[in-house]
Amino acid sequence: MSIIQKATEVAAKLMPDKQVDPLIDGPGEAGSAVGQAVSRLDGPIKVAGEARFAAEVAIEGLTYAALVCSTIPRGRVVSIDADEARSAPGVILVMTHENAPEMASPPQMFTDPHGATTSDLPIMQNAEIHWNGEPVALVLGETQEQADYGASLIGVEYEQNDADLDFEAMFSGAEAPDAILGEPASVSMGHAEDALGEAAHVVDEVYTTPRLYHAAIEPHAATIVWNGAGDLLVHDSLQTIADAKSAYAKVFGLKEKNVRVLSPFVGGGFGSKYVWSHQLLAIAAAKLAERPVRIVLSREEVFRVTGGRTLTKQRVALGAKADGTLASLIHTGTTAMTRYNEFPEQFTFSTRHMYAAAALFIAQEVVRLDMVANTSMRAPGEAVGTFALESALDELAIAMAVDPIELRRRMEPERDPTKDTPFSSRNLLQAYEDGATRFGWKGRDSSSESRRDGEWLIGQGVASAYYPYYRMPGCAARIELTVDGRAVVQSSVHEMGMGTATVQAQHAADRLGLPIDLVTFQYGDSDLPAGTIAGGSSQSATVIGAVMAAHEALLKKLLKLVGSGSALKGAKHDEVMSRNGGLCRIDAPDQCESYVSLLEGAGEKSIAAEASGSMPLEIMKYSMHSYGAQFCEARVNSITGEVRISRWLGSFDTGRILNPKTAASQFRGAIVMGLGLALTEEALFDKRTGRFMNPSLAEYHVPVHLDVPEIDVIWTDIPDPLSPMGVHGIGEIGVTGVGAAVANAVHDACGVRIRNLPITLDKVLAGLSAQT
Ligand code: MOS
């Protein structure tokens, strides 16, 4: 019996009333493409330097844009002196709020289902300043250097108003957001504070995490071409093509069919590659100048013009009964956003679904600061929320003298703790067991000898990883079969380096019963059927759902081609399956006809079908999440306080793995990002001026090779019976739990507990000296 059939049986048991359609239908038999370590199909072209990114497209008559950004955090522009810039060599245009074309406010992505921008502020439509870094002028030049020089000549006079820049100073005015990605800002069960007061063991601590930036290797960039008649072409770097097209149409009053957005290659997104002001300003400038425009943000401008992950201050209070089960679980805290965006950073989301507790209280608040609108960054919420929760669990394990894995076993819930729905698939404890064996988890009782190497102190830490399963509605896909036996599958989705093109070709090949080299997956173009966002780790499951729907539509069309002598005569679409380059009867698998024969018989050159995936009803009825166990070995220098990570293992439970090669890379990349969060990354915000003080990769420290050990990753590969093909998204979960696993290992090594990220040597040293 195949694992898929087993999963289908589980699904049937879980849904006797059939309100949710089972989405598993049985491709992926032995020898098929899914599950194979297929190398990235976009690899060779990237390695050869032939992939053209948004700022590399060759365009005749191109001009180059440079921005002038506000140097005050709040107020208004009184005057702009641009005379010198206008007469500088090669300067074509200076655009400010005084001459910018009318642009409608862009729809906001976290509140409008088709929004593509993080805030809905009007772009360069008036003199108001909302943050230090807001663009106040754009200079177009014949070369980038001429544009940059022109921008340097512009003088701006401001009238400055008092700005709200100090996170903690705003706490007295903190408020609960209306909702957090559609979920309530607070959840309460029982009397958590009372239960905490009566608990046998209590941990009640405050944890903080700083502002962070995505630091994609490719900075935000776009190349804009207006074609006379009002057609707009944007070569962009995006993870939301379909919504960007609709945003560009809305802002510039165009019909959607007159806008095309191309984004075939993206040099990293991580939640940052949306529509920001730079694209809108470049489109506006191209319109005014009647010339194509290229805009590339400098690394400093990435920090100033686009937003990153906001900061958090969190309280986690755990009250355990003597038997180690939780009497009380409290997770509260505050983040910062702006008056013109709604992204509260859902740091309590993992706490809502991870552990059983007799009483629970969860509440998030926000303060509004004058800063660039914050946005999603790889595992928004969970990346920093798991730092607090999983650190606190470690502190509780130590207080109770219980192994931290055993403690989590005692807290394992039978149903979702806050939704009270069944889990579709949850194998967290297996991920811990598999991981502990593979890593050689020693627990808390290892001998002091193996824990010291000269001046280095060695420790181990674990923490749970968690990320929700999402599937988005409204994603379409089109499949075309041609008489040469090939298939093209299309959807305007994204390849930011995750392996999208590869795994979708693998799935489509199996779905169609074709070898993978006869299948092409096309994406990255808004003229293709409207796809979905590459966000929330939802793209793979969402596209698979759409391809399944398109395949079903294709079967119906193919059966209309069946001739009188065919083995398929009279068969309905649910009585056939794709196999060996054609269709076969399910009840008589040797009765088949190839696609080529069907097409030739009907005198057709090709046949195509397009459809949208089913509504993601599975999410509403079941608790659907991914899990993992992060294992860290850290070495702490007892003299300098330096922390070095010497070993890492991520053990994941994320549904079915489509491609072990691209999956391992996704997990590893995210763990590396987690190591940055744990040890080195912090965007320093000057609360006097509202300006970032380290907006460069020289001073904003992402991990480099020497910071990263060999990272081992394993997975349960247990398909979720309720998701398409049994898959979960895997792009983000790897970041989660990393901060806590490091903090827990550091404590295990040297006895210093760091509750404020990043864990830099000054904090460790302070802790070490406090011990003596
Ligand atoms: Mo992810 S931050 O939702 O791209």
XYZ file of N, CA, C and O and ligand atoms in Angstrom, residues 239 270-271 376-378 380 534-536 732, ligand 1:
48
model
N 7.805 38.962 -5.314
C 7.220 37.695 -4.878
C 5.698 37.786 -4.876
O 5.032 37.033 -4.200
N 12.581 36.731 0.725
C 12.445 36.568 2.176
C 11.339 37.427 2.776
O 11.360 37.745 3.963
N 10.382 37.848 1.948
C 9.295 38.689 2.459
C 9.476 40.160 2.161
O 8.698 40.988 2.626
N 6.748 41.729 6.383
C 7.031 40.330 6.690
C 8.477 40.017 6.380
O 9.029 40.472 5.392
N 9.107 39.258 7.237
C 10.441 38.719 6.949
C 10.429 37.262 7.367
O 9.933 36.921 8.436
N 10.925 36.433 6.530
C 10.965 34.969 6.677
C 10.512 34.477 8.062
O 11.162 34.736 9.065
N 7.719 35.579 9.632
C 7.361 36.739 10.461
C 6.590 36.244 11.678
O 5.738 35.390 11.554
N 4.326 34.350 -3.388
C 5.340 33.491 -2.780
C 5.525 34.015 -1.371
O 6.406 34.811 -1.084
N 4.641 33.625 -0.494
C 4.685 34.112 0.876
C 3.931 33.144 1.757
O 3.130 32.341 1.273
N 4.204 33.230 3.040
C 3.531 32.330 3.966
C 3.853 30.873 3.678
O 3.091 29.978 4.034
N 10.070 28.711 5.314
C 10.259 29.605 6.448
C 10.535 28.898 7.764
O 11.185 29.446 8.654
Mo 7.407 34.995 3.749
S 8.111 36.471 4.964
O 5.715 35.131 4.056
O 8.018 35.578 2.222
